[in-house]
XYZ file of C-alpha atoms in Angstrom:
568
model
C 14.227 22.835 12.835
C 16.621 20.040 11.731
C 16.127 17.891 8.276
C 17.928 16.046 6.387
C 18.787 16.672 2.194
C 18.925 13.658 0.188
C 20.843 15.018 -2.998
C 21.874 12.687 -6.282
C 24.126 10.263 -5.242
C 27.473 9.586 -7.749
C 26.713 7.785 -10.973
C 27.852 4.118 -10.505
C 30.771 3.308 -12.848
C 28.884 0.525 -14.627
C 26.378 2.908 -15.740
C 26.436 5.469 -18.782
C 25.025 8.543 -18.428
C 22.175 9.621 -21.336
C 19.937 12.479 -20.911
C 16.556 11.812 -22.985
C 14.318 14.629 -24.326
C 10.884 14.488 -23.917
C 8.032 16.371 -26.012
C 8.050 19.660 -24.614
C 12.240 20.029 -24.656
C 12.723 18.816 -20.923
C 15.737 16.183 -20.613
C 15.271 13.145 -18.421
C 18.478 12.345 -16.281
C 18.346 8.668 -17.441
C 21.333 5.818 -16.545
C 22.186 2.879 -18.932
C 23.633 -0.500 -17.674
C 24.033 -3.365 -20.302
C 23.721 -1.639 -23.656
C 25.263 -4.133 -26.604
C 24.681 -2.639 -29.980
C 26.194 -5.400 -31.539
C 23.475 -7.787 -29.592
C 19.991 -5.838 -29.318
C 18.021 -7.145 -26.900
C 15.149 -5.962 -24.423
C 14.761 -3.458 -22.366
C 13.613 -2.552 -18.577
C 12.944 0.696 -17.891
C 12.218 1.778 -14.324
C 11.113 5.808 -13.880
C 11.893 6.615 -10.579
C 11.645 10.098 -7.862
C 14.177 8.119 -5.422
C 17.385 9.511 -7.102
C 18.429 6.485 -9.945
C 21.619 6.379 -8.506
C 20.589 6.242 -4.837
C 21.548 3.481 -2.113
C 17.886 3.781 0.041
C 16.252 1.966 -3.371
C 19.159 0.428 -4.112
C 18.263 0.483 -8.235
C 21.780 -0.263 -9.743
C 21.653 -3.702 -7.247
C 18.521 -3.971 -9.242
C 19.846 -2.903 -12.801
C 22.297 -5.219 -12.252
C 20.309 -8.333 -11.635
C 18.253 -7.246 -14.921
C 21.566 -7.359 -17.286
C 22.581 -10.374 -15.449
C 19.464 -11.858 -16.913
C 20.050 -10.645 -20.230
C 18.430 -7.298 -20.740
C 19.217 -3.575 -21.219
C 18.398 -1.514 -18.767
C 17.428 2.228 -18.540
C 17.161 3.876 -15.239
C 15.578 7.416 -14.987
C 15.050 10.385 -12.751
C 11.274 11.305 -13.301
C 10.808 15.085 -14.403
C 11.575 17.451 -11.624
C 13.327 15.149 -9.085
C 17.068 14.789 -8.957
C 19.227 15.530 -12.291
C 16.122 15.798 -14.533
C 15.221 18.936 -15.894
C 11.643 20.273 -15.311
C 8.786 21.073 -12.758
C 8.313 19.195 -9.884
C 5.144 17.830 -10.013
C 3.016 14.626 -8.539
C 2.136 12.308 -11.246
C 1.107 15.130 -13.270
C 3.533 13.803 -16.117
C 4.309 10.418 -16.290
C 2.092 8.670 -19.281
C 3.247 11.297 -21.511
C 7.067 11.435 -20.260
C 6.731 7.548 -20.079
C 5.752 6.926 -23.666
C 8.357 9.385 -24.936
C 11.201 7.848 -23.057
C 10.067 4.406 -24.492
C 9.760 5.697 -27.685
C 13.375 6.825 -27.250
C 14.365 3.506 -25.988
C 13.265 1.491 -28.680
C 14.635 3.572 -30.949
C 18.119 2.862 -29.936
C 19.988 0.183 -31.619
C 21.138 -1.884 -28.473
C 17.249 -2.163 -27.760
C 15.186 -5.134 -29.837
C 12.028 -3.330 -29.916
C 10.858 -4.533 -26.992
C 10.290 -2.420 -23.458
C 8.858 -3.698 -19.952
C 8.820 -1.204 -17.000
C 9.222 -2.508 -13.317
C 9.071 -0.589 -10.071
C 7.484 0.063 -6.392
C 5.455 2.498 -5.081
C 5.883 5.746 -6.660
C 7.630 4.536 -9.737
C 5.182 1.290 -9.570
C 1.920 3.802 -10.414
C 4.200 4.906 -13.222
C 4.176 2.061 -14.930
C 1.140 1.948 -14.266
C 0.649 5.471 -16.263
C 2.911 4.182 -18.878
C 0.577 1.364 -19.765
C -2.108 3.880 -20.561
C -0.168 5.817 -22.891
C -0.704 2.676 -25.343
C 2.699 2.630 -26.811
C 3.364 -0.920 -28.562
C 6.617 -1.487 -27.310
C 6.007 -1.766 -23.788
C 5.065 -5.464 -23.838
C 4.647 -5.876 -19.612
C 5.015 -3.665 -16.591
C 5.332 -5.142 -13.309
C 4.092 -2.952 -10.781
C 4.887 -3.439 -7.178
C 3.184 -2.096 -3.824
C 1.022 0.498 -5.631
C -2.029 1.523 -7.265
C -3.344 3.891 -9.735
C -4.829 6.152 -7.322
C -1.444 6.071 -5.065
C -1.888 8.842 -2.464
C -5.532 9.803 -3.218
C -8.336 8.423 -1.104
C -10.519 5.521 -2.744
C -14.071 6.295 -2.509
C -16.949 3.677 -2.761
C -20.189 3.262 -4.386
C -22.169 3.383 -1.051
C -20.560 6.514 -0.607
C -17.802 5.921 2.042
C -14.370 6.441 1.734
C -10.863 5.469 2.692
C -10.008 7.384 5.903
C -6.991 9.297 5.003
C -3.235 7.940 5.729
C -1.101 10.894 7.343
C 1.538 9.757 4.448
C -0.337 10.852 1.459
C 0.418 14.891 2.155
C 3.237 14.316 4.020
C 4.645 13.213 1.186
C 4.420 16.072 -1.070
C 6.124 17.615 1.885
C 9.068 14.967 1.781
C 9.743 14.225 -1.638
C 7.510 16.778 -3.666
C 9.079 20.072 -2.540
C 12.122 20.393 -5.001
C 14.533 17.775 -6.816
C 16.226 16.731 -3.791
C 14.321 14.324 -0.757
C 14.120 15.902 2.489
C 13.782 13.706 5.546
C 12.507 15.106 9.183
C 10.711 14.681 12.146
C 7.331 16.634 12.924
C 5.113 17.022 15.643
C 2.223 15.285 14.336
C 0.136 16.360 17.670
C 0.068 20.024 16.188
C -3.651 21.110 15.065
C -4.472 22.007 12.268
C -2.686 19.490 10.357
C -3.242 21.824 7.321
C -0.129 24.170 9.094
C 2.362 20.569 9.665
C 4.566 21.442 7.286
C 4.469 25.873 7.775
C 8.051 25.640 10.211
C 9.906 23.420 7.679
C 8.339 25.331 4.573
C 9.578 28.926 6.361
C 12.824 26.860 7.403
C 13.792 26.229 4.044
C 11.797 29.822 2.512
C 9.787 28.164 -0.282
C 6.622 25.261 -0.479
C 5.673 22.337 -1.673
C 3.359 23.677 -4.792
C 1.774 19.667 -4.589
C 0.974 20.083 -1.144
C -1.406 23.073 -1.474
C -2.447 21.454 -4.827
C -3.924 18.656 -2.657
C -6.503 20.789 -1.452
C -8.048 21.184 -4.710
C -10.826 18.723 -5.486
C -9.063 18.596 -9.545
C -6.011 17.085 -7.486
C -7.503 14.350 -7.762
C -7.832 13.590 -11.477
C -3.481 13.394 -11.278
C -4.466 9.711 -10.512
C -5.343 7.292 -13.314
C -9.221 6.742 -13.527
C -10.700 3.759 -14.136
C -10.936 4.413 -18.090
C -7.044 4.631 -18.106
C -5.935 1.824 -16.175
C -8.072 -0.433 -18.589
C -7.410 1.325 -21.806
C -4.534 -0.653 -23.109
C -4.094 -4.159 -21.592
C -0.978 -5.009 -21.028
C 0.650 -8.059 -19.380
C 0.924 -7.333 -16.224
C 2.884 -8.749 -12.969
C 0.906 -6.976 -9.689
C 2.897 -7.890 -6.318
C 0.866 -6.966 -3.638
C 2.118 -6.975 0.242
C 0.037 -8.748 2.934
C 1.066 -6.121 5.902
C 1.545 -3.022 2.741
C -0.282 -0.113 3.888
C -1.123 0.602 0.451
C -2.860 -2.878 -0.497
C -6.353 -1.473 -0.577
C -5.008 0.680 -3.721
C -3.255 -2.242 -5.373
C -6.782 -4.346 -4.809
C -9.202 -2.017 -6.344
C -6.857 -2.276 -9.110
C -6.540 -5.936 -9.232
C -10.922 -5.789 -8.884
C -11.302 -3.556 -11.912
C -8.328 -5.251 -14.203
C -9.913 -8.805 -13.527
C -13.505 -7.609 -14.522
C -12.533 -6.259 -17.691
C -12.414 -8.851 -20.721
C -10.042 -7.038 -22.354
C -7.442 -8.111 -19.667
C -8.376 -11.887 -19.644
C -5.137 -13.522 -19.281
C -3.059 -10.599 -18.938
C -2.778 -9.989 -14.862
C -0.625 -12.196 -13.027
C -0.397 -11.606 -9.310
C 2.409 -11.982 -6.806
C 1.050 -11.797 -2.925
C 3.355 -11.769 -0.852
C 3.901 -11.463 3.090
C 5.744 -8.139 2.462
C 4.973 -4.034 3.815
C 5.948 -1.220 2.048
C 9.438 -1.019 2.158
C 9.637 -5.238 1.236
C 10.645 -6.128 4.779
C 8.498 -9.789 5.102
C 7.164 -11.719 7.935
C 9.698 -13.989 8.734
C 12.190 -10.690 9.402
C 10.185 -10.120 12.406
C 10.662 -8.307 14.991
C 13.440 -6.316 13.475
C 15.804 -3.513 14.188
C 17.434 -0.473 12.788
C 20.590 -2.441 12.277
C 17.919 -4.611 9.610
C 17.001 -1.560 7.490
C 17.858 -2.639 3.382
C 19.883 0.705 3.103
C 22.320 0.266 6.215
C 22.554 -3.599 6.117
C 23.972 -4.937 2.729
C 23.189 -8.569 3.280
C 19.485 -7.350 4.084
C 19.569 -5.924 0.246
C 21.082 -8.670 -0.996
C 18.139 -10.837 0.578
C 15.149 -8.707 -0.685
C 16.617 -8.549 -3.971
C 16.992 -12.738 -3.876
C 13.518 -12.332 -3.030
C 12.009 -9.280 -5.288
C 13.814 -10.180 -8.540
C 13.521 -13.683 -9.419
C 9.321 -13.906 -10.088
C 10.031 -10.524 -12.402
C 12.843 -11.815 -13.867
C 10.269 -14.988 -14.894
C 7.549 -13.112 -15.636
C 9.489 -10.834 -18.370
C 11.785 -14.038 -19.466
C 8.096 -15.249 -20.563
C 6.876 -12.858 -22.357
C 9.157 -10.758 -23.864
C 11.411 -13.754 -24.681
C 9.176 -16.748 -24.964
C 10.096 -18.317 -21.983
C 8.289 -21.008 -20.102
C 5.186 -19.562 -18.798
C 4.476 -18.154 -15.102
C 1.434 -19.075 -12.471
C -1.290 -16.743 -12.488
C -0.940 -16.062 -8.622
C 1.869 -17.044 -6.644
C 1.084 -16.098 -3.003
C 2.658 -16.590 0.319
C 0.899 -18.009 3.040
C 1.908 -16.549 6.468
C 3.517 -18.829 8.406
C 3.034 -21.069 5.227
C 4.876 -21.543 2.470
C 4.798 -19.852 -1.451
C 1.921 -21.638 -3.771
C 0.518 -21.113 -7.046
C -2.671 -21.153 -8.481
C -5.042 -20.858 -11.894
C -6.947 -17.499 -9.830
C -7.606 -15.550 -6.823
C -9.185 -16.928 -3.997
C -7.478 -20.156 -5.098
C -9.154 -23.430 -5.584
C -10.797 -24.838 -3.539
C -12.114 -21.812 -1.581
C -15.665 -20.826 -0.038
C -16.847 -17.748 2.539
C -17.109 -18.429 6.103
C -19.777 -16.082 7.657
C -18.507 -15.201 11.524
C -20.680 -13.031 14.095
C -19.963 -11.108 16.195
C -21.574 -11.194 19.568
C -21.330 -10.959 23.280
C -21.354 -13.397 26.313
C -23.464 -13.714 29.244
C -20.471 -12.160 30.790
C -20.194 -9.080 28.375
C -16.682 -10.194 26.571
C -16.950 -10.079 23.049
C -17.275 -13.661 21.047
C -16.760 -14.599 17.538
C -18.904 -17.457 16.303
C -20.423 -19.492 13.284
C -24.054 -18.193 14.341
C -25.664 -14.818 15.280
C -26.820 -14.531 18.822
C -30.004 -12.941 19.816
C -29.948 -8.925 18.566
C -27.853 -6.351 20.946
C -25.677 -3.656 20.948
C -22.306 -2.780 22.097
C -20.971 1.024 23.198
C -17.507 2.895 23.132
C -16.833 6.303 23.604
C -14.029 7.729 21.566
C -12.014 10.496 23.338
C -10.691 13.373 21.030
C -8.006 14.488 23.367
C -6.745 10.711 23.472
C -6.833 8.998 20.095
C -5.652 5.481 19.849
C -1.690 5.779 18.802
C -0.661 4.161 16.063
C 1.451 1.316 16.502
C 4.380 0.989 13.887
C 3.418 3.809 12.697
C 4.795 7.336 12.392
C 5.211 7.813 15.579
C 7.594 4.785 16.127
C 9.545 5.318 12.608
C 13.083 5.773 13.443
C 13.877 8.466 9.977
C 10.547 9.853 9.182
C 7.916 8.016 7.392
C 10.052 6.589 4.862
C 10.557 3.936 7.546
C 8.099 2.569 9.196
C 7.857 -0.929 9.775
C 5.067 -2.951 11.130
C 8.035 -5.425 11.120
C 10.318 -3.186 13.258
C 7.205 -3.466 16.311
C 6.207 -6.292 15.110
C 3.666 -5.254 18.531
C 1.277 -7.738 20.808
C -2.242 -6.399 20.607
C -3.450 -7.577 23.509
C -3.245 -4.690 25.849
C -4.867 -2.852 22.837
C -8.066 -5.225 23.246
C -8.736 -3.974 26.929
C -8.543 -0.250 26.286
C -12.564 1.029 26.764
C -12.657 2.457 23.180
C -11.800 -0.677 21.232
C -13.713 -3.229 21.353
C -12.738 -6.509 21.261
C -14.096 -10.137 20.219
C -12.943 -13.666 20.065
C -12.992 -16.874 18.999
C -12.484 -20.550 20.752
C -9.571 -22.484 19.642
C -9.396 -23.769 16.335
C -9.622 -27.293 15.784
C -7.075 -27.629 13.355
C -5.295 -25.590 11.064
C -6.942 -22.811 9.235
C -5.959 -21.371 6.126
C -7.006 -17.793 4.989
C -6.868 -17.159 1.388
C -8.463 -14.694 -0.512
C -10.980 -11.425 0.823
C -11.846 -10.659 4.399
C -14.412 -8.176 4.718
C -16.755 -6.743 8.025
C -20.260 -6.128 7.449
C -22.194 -4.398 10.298
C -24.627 -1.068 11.242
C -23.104 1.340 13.386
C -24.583 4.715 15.099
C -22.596 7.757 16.218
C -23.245 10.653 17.822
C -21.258 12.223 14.820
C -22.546 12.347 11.336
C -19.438 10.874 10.297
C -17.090 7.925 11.828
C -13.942 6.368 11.190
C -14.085 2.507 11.639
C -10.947 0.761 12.398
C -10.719 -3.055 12.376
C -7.829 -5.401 12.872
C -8.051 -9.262 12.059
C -5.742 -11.089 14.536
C -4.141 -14.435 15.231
C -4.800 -15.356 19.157
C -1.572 -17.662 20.019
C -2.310 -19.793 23.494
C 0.121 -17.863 25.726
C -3.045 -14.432 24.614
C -0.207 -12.655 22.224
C -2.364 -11.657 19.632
C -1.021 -10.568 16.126
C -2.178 -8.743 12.991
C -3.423 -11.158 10.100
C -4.757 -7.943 8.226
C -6.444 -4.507 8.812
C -8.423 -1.991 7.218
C -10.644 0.875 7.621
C -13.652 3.463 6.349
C -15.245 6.537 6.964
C -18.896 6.519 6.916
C -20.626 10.009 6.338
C -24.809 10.564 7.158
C -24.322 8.116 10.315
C -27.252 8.041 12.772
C -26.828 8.886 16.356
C -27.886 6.467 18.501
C -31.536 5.695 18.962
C -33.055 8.397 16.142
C -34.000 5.251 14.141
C -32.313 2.557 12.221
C -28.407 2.472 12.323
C -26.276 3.306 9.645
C -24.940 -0.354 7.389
C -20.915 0.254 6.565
C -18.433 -2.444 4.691
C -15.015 -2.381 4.941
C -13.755 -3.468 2.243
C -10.126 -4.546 0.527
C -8.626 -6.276 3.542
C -6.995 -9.788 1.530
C -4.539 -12.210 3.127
C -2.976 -15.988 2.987
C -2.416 -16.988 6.902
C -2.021 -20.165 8.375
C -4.270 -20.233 11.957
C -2.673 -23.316 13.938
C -4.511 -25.223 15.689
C -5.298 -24.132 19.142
C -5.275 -20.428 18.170
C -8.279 -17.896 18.203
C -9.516 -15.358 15.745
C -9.809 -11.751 17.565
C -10.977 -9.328 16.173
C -10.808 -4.777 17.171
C -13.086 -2.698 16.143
C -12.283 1.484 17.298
C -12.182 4.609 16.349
C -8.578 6.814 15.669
C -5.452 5.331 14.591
C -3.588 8.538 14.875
C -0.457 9.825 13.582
C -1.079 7.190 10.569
C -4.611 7.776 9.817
C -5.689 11.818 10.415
C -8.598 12.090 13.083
C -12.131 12.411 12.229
C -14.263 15.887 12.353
C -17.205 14.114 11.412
C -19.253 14.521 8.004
C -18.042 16.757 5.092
C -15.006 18.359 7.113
C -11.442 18.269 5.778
C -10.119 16.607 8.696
C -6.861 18.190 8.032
C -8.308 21.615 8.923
C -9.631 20.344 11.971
C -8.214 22.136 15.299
C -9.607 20.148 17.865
C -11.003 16.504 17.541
C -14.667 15.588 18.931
C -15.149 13.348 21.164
C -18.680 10.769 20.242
C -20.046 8.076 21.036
C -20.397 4.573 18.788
C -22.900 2.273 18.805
C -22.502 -1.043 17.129
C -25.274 -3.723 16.185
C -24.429 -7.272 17.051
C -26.663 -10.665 16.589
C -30.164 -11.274 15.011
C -30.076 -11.346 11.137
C -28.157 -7.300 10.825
C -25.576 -7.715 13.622
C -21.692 -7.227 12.861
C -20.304 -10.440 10.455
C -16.830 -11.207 9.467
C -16.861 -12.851 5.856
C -13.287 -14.860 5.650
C -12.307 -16.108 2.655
C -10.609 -20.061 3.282
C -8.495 -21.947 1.341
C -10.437 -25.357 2.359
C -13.362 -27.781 1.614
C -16.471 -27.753 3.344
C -15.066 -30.695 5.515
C -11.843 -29.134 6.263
C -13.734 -25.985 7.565
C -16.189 -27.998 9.540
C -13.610 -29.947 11.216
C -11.677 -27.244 11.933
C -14.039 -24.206 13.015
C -15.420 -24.446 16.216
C -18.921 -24.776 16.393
C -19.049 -21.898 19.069
């Protein structure tokens, strides 16, 4: 098969090489830009498995822009990836290797005593893990497009779950096989899943050890519980990205950090109208030719974007600079605004129902309609293809782009097995801000579903795009008519959008959302074992007092939602 081997790139010539030994006698490949003995000063430190001297990440740019400012900076190869010495293991070392490497740092004599840590995905959860070692000189971290339980599912009180991304064990067989990054093409449509990786593994005669790791339930515990994210408070700078497919992971952070007293004051948050790889909104629809690591003025432009709020936000309080907002966040189609907390002020809940028409379309209104129910059947042998997702991504994973489609929904809302509601027109401009989360009682012929759901923005001409998404699996579900349906919540879908005036709220509701999400086997199976998907059918409750709701979160006054909402 053909791949791709992403080895360390040259060290830049601005940059001094240090190695830095950790506890156990491993060295850390680790690159130095702005060191000044004769002026100490502070420090960023950025841990990275993207190769430190790499152009896709483009961290010298970023190094750069740091010492500009006025600080040190230490860039690192974490254990096992690139130059650094050691196994190569997923998150199984960094708040140990993280406190000894800023230990080292502020140690040295160009460093004041003072360390912050800054980075996104990957090397945002380890500063993250650095923060729970508890060493006092990292005074902030400011983590970007991440969470402390990056690439393990999030489970929930009621006992549902996150339904798995695709990306979370394909990326111990991308970037968690050796020291080098390997990039390639699979076909996703293979069954099991569990055997995806077997022809590349045999290609290149060895395995990813993390990969089969992830099988094991203890796998898990490699992610930071909730005991170490809060154990040593830290000020914090959390961007988040409206369209990120990992912003349910950075929001049951931001939940647990802003119940905990001990953090009071410490967790600023930037929201922004970002994905994964920092591609935003108003870059929409984009092309290859637009990718940050083939189009220098595109880098150039994220990193105008990226580094100035971190740049504030360390300024402050490592150098007793003027002090930041809370929350800045971007509206969609808005502009950037700050605010004392998050939902800003004023805000309130607006409860929407779901329903259906004389004429059976799907509605979306301010009042439940009398009690019904609305079927799909979802078809194993033709799951609902992602859109933007890996399927579309012109290198592998590593980049896909919601941006890049940037697709129309609409001929999604008339397939059979998604069903579909709507609003009327708004009567003036609606602002978003804060949670939106679906409530409802479902039935499937399985004893476990996925539930899909996509928010979207209804223009006049019926283009219809995504305001936000998310998704649940639900285990111990009820087939249809043996009693009582099954009550689900899908949580941790957030967003800031401007609705004009004159556009609708739709709303999708389905089943598979395959090659991003893995397909469902129903209850208690792995589905990534799973050699052929069943086919069920759903059953979901609409009107009377347990019917389907939408709970939006609005940036408004009560007379500002009244004048704008319409009344059906």
């Amino acid at each position: 098969m053909e791949f791709q081997r992403f080895g360390p790139s040259p060290l830049p010539d601005d940059a001094v090489s240090q190695p830095v030994t950790v506890r156990d006698g491993v060295k850390l490949a680790t690159d130095l830009y702005g060191i000044d003995e004769t002026k100490p000063s502070p420090t960023i430190l950025i841990r990275t498995p993207y190769d430190k001297c790499g152009p896709i990440h483009g961290l010298p740019q970023v190094a750069r822009r740091f010492v500009e400012a006025g600080y040190s900076v230490a860039v690192q190869d974490v254990r096992g990836k690139f130059r650094s010495e050691g196994a190569t293991e997923f998150q199984k070392h960094e708040a140990d290797d993280s406190y000894d490497v800023i230990d080292w740092v502020s140690r040295q004599p160009w460093n004041n005593g003072s360390v912050a840590m800054w980075g996104i995905s990957y090397y945002g959860f380890v500063t993250l893990a650095a923060a729970s070692s508890g060493h006092p000189a990292l005074k902030a971290i400011a983590p970007r497009v991440t969470g402390s339980q990056l690439a393990h599912n999030l489970r929930y009180r009621d006992g549902s779950r996150e339904v798995e991304p695709l990306l979370s064990r394909w990326y111990y067989g991308q970037a968690y096989v050796e020291n080098d990054l390997f990039g390639y093409k699979l076909d996703v449509k293979k069954l099991p899943l569990s055997k995806l990786f077997d022809e590349f593994f045999d290609e290149i005669g060895y395995r990813s050890a993390d990969f089969d790791a992830s099988f094991k339930e203890d796998f898990r515990e490699r992610g930071l519980s909730t005991a170490q994210l809060l154990s040593h408070p830290v000020p914090t700078l959390y961007t988040v990205g409206w369209y990120d497919f990992s912003a349910g992971q950075s929001w049951a952070d931001i939940d647990r950090l802003s119940a905990s007293p001990a953090w009071a004051g410490k967790l600023h948050l930037q929201l922004e109208a970002i994905d994964h790889d920092g591609y935003s909104l108003d870059q929409a629809p984009m092309t290859e030719a637009d990718l940050h690591w083939m189009n220098p003025a595109v880098r150039q432009a994220m990193l105008d974007r990226m580094m100035p709020p971190a740049i504030a936000f360390f300024n402050h309080y490592l150098r007793g600079g003027p002090p930041v907002p809370r929350v800045r966040y971007e509206v969609c189609h808005g502009s950037m605004k700050a605010s004392g907390s998050w939902p800003p002020e004023p805000s309130r809940a607006v409860q929407l129902y779901l329903d259906q028409a004389q004429d059976g379309a799907g509605t979306i209104a301010l009042a439940p309609g009398a009690p019904s129910q609305v079927q799909w059947e979802h078809d194993g042998n033709n799951l609902i293809t992602s859109v933007g997702g890996f399927a579309d991504a012109p290198a592998g994973p590593g980049s896909v782009s919601l941006f890049m489609a940037w697709p129309d929904f609409a001929e999604m809302s008339k397939r059979p097995d998604v069903v579909s509601f709507r609003s009327a027109p708004m009567r003036a401009d609606v602002e978003l801000a804060g949670p939106v989360d679906l409530f409802g009682r479902i039935g499937s012929t399985l004893d476990g579903t996925d539930i899909f759901v996509r928010l979207l923005d209804e223009a006049p001409d019926g283009t219809q795009r995504q305001i936000t998404r998310g998704q649940i699996h639900v285990e111990g579900v009820r087939a249809p008519g043996a009693g009582e349906l099954t009550p689900f919540h899908v949580p941790s879908m957030q967003t800031a959008y401007r609705l004009a005036a004159g556009h609708r709220l739709a709303l999708q509701i389905f089943s598979s959302d395959f090659p991003e999400f893995v397909p469902n086997g129903g209850a208690g199976v792995d589905p990534w074992l799973v050699e052929t998907v069943p086919s069920s059918t759903q059953v979901l409750e609409l009107g009377g007092e347990q019917g389907a709701m939408v709970r939006l979160t609005v940036g408004m006054t009560a007379e500002a939602v009244s004048a704008a909402f319409p009344a059906a």
